[in-house]
Tab-separated table of C-alpha atoms and ligand atoms in Angstrom:
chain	number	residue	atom	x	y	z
A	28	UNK	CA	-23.108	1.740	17.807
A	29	UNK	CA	-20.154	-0.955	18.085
A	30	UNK	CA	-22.300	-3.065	20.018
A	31	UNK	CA	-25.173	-3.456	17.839
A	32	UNK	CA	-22.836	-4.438	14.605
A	33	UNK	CA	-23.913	-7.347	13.193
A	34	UNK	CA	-20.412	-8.090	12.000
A	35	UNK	CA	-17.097	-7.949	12.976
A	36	UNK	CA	-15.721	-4.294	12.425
A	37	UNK	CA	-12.316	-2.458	11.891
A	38	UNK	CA	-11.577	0.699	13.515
A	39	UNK	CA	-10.087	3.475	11.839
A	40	UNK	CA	-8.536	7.198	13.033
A	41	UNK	CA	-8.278	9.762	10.799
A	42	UNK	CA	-4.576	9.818	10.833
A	43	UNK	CA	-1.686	7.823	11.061
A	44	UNK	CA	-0.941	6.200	14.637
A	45	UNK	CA	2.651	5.883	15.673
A	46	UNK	CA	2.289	1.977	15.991
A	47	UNK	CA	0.568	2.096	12.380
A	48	UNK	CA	-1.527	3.274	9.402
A	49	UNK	CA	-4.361	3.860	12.691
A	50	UNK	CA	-6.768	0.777	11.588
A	51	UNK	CA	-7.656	-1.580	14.154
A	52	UNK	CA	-9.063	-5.150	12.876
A	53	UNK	CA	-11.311	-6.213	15.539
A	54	UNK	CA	-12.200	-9.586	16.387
A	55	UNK	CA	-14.615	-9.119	18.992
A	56	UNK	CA	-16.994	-5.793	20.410
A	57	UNK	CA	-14.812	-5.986	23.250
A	58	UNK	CA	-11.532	-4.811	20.733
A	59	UNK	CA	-13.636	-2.828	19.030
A	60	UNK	CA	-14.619	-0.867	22.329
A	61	UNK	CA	-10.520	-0.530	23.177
A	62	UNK	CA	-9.650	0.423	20.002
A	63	UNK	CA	-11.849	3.432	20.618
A	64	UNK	CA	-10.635	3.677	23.739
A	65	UNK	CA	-6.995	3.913	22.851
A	66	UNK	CA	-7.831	6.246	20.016
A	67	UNK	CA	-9.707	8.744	22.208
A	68	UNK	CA	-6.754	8.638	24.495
A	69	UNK	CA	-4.314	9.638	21.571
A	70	UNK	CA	-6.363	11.930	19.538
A	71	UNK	CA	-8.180	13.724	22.176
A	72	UNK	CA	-10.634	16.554	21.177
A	73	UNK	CA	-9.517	15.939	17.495
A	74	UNK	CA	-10.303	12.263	17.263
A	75	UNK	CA	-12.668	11.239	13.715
A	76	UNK	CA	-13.503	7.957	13.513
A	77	UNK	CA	-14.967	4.927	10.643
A	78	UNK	CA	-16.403	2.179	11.261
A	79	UNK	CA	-16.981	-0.568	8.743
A	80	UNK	CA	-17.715	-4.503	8.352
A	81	UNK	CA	-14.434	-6.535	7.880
A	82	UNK	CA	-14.163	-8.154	5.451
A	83	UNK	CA	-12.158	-11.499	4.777
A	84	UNK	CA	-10.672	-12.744	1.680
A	85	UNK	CA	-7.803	-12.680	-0.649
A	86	UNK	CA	-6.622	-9.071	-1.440
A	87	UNK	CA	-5.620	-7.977	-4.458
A	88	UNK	CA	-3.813	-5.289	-6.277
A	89	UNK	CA	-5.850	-3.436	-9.175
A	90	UNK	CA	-4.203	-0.979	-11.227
A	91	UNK	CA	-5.947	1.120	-13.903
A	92	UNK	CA	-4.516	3.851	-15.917
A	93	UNK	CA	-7.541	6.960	-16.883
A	94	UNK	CA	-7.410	9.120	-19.548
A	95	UNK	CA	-10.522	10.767	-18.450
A	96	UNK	CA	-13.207	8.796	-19.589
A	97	UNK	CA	-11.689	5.656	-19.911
A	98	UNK	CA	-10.000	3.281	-17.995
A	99	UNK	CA	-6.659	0.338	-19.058
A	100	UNK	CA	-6.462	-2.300	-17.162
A	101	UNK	CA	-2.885	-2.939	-16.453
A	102	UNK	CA	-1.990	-6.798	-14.707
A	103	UNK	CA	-2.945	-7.686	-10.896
A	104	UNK	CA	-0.891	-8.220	-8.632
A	105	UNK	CA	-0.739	-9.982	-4.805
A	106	UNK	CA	0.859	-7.967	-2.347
A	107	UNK	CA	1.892	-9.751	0.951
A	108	UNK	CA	1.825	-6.599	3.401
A	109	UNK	CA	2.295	-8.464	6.694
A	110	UNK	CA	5.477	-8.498	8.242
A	111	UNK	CA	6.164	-12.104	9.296
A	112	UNK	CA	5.926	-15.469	7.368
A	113	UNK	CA	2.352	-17.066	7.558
A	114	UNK	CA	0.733	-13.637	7.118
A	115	UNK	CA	1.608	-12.689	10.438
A	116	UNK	CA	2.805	-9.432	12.316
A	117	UNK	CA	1.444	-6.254	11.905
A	118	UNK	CA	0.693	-4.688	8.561
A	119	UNK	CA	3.913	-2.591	6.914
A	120	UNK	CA	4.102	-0.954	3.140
A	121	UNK	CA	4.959	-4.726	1.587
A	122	UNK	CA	7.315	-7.183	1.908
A	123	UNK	CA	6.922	-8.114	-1.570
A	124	UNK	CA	4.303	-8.742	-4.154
A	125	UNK	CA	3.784	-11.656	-7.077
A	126	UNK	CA	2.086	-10.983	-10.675
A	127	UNK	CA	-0.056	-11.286	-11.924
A	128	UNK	CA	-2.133	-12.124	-9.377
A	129	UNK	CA	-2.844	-15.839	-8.320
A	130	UNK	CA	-6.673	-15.936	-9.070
A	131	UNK	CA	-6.120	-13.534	-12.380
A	132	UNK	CA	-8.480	-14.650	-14.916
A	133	UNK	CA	-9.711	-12.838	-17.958
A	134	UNK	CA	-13.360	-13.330	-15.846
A	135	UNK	CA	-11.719	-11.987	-12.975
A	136	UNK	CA	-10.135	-8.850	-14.837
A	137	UNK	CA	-13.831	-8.245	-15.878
A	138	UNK	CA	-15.019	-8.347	-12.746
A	139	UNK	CA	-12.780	-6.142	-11.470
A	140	UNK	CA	-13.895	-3.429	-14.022
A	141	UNK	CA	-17.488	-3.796	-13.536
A	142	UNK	CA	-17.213	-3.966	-9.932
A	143	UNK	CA	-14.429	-1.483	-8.884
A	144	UNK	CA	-12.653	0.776	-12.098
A	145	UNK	CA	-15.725	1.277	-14.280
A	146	UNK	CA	-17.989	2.724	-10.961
A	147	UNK	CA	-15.067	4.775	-10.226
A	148	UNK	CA	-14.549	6.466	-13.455
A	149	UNK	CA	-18.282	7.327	-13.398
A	150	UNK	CA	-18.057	8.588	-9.661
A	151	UNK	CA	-14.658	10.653	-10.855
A	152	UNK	CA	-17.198	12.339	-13.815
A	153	UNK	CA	-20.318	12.603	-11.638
A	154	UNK	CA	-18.355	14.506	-8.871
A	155	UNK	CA	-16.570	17.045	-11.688
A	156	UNK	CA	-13.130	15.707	-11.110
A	157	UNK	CA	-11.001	15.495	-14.585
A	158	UNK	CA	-8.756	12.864	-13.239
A	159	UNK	CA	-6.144	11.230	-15.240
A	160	UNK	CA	-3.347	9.051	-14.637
A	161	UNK	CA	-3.028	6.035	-12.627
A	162	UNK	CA	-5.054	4.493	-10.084
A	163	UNK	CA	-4.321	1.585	-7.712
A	164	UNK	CA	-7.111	0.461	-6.297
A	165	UNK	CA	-6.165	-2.297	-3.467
A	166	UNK	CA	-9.440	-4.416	-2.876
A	167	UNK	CA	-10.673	-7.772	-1.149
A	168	UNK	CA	-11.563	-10.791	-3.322
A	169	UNK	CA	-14.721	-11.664	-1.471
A	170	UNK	CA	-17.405	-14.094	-2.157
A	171	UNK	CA	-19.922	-11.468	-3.260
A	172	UNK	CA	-17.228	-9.842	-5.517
A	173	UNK	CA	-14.364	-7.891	-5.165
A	174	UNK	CA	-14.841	-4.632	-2.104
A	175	UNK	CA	-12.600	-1.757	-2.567
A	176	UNK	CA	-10.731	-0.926	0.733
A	177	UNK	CA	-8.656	1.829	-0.270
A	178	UNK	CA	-7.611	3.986	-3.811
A	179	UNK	CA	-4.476	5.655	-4.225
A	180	UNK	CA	-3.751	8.194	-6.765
A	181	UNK	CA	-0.377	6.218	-7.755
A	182	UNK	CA	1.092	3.225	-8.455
A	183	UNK	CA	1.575	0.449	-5.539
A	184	UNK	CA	5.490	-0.543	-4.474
A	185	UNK	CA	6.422	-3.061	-4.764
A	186	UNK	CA	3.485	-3.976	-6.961
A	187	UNK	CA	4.919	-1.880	-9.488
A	188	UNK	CA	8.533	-3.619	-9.747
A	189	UNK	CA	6.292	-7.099	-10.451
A	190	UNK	CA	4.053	-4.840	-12.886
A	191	UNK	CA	5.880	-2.710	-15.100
A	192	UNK	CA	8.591	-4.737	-16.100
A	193	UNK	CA	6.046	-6.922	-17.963
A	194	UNK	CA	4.865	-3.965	-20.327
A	195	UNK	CA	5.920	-3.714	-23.543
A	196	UNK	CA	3.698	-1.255	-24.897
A	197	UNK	CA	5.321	2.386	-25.586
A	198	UNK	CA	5.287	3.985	-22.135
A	199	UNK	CA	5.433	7.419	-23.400
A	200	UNK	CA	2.511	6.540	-26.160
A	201	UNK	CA	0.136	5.680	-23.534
A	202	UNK	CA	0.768	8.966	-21.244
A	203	UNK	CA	0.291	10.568	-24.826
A	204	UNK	CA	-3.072	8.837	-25.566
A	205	UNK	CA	-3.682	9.917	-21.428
A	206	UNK	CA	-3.483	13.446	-21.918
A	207	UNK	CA	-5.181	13.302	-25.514
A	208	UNK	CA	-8.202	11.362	-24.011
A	209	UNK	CA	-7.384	8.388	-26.255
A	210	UNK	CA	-6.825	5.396	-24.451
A	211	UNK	CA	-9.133	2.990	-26.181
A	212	UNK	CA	-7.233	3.765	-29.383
A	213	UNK	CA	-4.579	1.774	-27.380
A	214	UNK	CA	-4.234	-1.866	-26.203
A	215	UNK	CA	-1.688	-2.857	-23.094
A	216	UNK	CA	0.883	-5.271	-24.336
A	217	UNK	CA	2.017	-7.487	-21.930
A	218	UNK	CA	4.786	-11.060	-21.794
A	219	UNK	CA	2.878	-12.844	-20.242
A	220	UNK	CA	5.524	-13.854	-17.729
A	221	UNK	CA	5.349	-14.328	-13.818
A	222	UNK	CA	7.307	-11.799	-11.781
A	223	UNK	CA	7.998	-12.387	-7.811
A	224	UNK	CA	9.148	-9.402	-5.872
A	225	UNK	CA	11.052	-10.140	-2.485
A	226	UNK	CA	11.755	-7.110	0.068
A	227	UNK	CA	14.936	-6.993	1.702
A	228	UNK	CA	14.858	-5.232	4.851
A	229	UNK	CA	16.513	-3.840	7.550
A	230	UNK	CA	16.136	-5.917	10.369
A	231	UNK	CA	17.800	-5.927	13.836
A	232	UNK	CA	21.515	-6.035	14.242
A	233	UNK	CA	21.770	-7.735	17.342
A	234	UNK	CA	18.470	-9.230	18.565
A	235	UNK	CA	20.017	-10.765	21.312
A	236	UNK	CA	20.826	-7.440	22.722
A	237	UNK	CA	18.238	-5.282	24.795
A	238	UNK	CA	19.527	-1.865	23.617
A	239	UNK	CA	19.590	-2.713	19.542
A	240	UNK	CA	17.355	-1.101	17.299
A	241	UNK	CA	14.045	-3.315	16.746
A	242	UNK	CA	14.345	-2.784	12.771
A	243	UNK	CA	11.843	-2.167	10.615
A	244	UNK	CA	9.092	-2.023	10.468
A	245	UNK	CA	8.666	-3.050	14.163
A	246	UNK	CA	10.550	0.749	15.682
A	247	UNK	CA	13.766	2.158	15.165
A	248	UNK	CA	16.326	0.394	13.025
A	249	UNK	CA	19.583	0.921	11.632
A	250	UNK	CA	21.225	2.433	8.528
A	251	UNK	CA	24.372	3.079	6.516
A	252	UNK	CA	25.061	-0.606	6.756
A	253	UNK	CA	27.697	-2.064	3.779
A	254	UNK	CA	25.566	-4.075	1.335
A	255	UNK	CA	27.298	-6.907	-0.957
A	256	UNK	CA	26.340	-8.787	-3.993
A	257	UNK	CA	25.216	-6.090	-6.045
A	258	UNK	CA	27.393	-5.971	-8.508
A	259	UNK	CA	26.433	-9.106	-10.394
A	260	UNK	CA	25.747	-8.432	-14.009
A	261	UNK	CA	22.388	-8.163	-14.811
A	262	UNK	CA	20.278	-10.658	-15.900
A	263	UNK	CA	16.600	-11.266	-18.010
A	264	UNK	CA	15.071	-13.340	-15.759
A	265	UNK	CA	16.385	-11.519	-12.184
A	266	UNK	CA	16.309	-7.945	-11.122
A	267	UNK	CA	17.273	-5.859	-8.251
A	268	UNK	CA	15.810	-2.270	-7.547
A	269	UNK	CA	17.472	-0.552	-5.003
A	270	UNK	CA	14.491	1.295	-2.390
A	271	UNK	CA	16.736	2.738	-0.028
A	272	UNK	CA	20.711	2.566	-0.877
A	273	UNK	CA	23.635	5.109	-1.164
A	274	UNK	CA	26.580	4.779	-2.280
A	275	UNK	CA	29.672	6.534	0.213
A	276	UNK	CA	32.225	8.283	-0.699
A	277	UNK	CA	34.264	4.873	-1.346
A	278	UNK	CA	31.556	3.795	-3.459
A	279	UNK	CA	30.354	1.156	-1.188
A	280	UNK	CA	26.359	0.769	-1.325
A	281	UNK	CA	24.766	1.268	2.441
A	282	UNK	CA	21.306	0.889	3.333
A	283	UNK	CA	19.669	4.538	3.771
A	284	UNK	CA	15.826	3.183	5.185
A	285	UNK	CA	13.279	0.450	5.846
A	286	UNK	CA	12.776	-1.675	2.596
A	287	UNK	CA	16.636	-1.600	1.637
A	288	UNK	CA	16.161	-3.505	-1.757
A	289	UNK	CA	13.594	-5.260	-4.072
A	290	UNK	CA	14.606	-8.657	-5.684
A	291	UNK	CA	12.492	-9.723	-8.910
A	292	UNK	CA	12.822	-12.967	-10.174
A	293	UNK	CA	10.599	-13.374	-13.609
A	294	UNK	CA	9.585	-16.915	-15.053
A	295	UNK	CA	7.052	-19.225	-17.152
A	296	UNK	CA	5.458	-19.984	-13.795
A	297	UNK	CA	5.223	-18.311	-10.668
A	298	UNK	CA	7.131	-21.306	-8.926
A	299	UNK	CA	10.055	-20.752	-11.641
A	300	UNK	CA	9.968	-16.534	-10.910
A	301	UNK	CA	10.134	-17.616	-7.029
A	302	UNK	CA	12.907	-19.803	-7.289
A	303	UNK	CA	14.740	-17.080	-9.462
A	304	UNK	CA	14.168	-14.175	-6.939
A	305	UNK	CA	15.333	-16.375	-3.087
A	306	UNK	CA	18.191	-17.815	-5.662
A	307	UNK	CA	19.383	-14.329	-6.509
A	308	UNK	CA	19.145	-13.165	-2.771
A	309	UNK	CA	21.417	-15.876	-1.580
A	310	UNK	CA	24.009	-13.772	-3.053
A	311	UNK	CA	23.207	-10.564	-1.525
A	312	UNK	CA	23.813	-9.473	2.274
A	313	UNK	CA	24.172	-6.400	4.613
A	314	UNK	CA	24.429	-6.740	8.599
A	315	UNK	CA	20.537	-7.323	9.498
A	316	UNK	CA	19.115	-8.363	6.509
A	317	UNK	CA	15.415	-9.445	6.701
A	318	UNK	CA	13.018	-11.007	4.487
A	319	UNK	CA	9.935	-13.086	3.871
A	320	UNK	CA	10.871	-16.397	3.192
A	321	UNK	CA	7.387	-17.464	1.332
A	322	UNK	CA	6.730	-14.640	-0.462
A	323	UNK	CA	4.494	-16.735	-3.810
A	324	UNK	CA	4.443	-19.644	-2.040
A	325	UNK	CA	1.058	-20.858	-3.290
A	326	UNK	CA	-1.840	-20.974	-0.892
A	327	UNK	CA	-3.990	-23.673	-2.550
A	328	UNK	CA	-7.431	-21.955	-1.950
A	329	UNK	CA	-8.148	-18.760	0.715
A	330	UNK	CA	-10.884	-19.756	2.577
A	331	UNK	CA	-12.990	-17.017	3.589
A	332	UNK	CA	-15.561	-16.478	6.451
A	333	UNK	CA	-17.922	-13.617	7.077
A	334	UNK	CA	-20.233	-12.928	9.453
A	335	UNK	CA	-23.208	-14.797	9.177
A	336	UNK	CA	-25.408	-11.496	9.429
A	337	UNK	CA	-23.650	-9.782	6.601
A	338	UNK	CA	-25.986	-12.605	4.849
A	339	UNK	CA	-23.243	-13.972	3.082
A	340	UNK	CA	-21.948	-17.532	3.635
A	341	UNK	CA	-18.862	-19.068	3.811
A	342	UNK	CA	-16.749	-19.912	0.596
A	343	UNK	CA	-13.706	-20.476	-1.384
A	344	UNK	CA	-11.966	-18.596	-3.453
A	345	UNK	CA	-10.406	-20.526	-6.193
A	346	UNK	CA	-6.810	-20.354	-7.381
A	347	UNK	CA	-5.663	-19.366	-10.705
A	348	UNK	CA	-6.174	-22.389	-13.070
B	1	LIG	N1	2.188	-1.992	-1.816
B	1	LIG	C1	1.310	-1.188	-1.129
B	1	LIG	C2	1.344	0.219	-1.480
B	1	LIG	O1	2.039	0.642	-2.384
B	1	LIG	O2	0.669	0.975	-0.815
């Protein structure tokens, strides 16, 4: 089957692998082939596998809220779930995330309905599910339209610390107009601003030693180390949401996990909201401290390729103007 693709494929296990979320983007027939290999060495008897055609492109980060019958649109957002600068490294649960999303448009945010929330609130109906609350819906920005790649029952993190700050409407109105099946009564109302998220992880301690702890997300890393800076006052235009911290019994905040801490700068411009969130880091520190250091530093276009048998060409997909 892999070998008469006409596209480049991904791989996928049913289940998580312990190197990963067990998806293997293949470049070749050849990784294809080993990813299947590797899989039926780990999964045995029990091993399920998917196909599909990769796709190439931006990604983006659609959130919808469903009463039902109806869907609100809540702001887009750009997720940056490789580890390393560049979009390198392997893929971990985010590093940090910008919104509204670089290409957002209000032709965009229509596409997205017609193409991804609208079929899915018919699809919810048609199967009999009475489904309401939030769905993230985390899709590919491709030249014949936005492709769904996965849909989570939930909100995306840290999508959601770029997001929901921006919402003025009356949180507890909306759930209201949820469970009442009265959403389009209701309009999302939104400032308008630009909101970078940064992730502050826990890296290694020593990498110059053999026997340290990788960090995350790469294998094992450390905890309970003493955090400072976090007791600045707060401000409008910076936030910091703490993922995994605990306070000891001297009251000093420690890192407890992975993604330590969440720093949100919010501006006019997505340049100003960048500046705002690496200013506010520069004050914060704990013993292995990692982060993305270009986290909304604007790409000027994603250029995207698919495979010339998908009968699609190459193209561009165009910034936000
Ligand atoms: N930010 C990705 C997720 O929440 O799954």
């Amino acid at each position: 089957y892999l070998r008469q693709l006409p596209y480049q494929c991904v791989v996928k296990t049913d289940g998580l692998t312990p190197d990963g979320d067990g998806s293997v983007v293949c470049d070749s027939t050849a990784d294809a082939e080993a990813a299947v290999d590797r899989f039926a060495e780990e999964f045995g008897d029990t091993l399920a596998l998917i196909v599909e055609e990769r796709l190439t492109g931006q990604e983006i980060s659609v959130f919808a809220l469903l009463d039902g019958e109806h869907a609100m649109l809540f702001p887009t957002a750009l997720d940056y779930k490789r580890t390393l600068e560049g979009d390198a490294g392997k893929n971990c649960d985010g590093m940090g995330s910008v919104a509204p999303h670089p290409n957002d448009s209000p032709e965009l945010r229509d596409e997205l309905r017609a193409a991804l929330i609208d079929p899915l609130v018919r699809g919810l109906r048609a199967e009999g599910l009475d489904f309401t609350g939030f769905v993230y819906v985390g899709a590919i920005l491709t030249p014949r339209g936005p492709v769904a790649i996965e849909i989570n029952a939930r909100f995306g993190d840290s999508e959601a610390e770029v997001v929901l700050p921006g919402v003025s409407s009356d949180f507890t109105l909306l759930c209201e107009a949820v469970l009442a099946g009265e959403l389009p009564d209701h309009e999302l109302v939104t400032d308008g601003l630009d909101r970078c998220s940064v992730a502050l992880v826990q890296g290694c301690l020593d990498p110059a030693s053999p026997e340290a702890a990788v960090g995350w997300p790469f294998g094992p890393f450390a905890v309970d180390q003493p955090v400072t800076g976090l007791d600045r006052p707060a401000a409008d235009d910076v936030s910091v949401f703490c993922a995994n911290v605990r306070r000891d019994a001297t009251g000093t905040p420690r890192t407890a996990g992975g993604r330590v801490l969440h720093v949100v700068g919010t501006g006019a411009t997505p340049a100003l909201a960048r500046d705002r969130a690496y200013d506010r880091i520069g004050s914060i520190s704990f013993p292995g401290m990692r982060y993305r250091t270009d986290i909304g530093a604007a790409p000027a276009a994603t250029t995207v390729t698919y495979a010339e048998a998908a009968g699609v060409t190459a193209g561009t997909v165009p910034t936000r103007k």
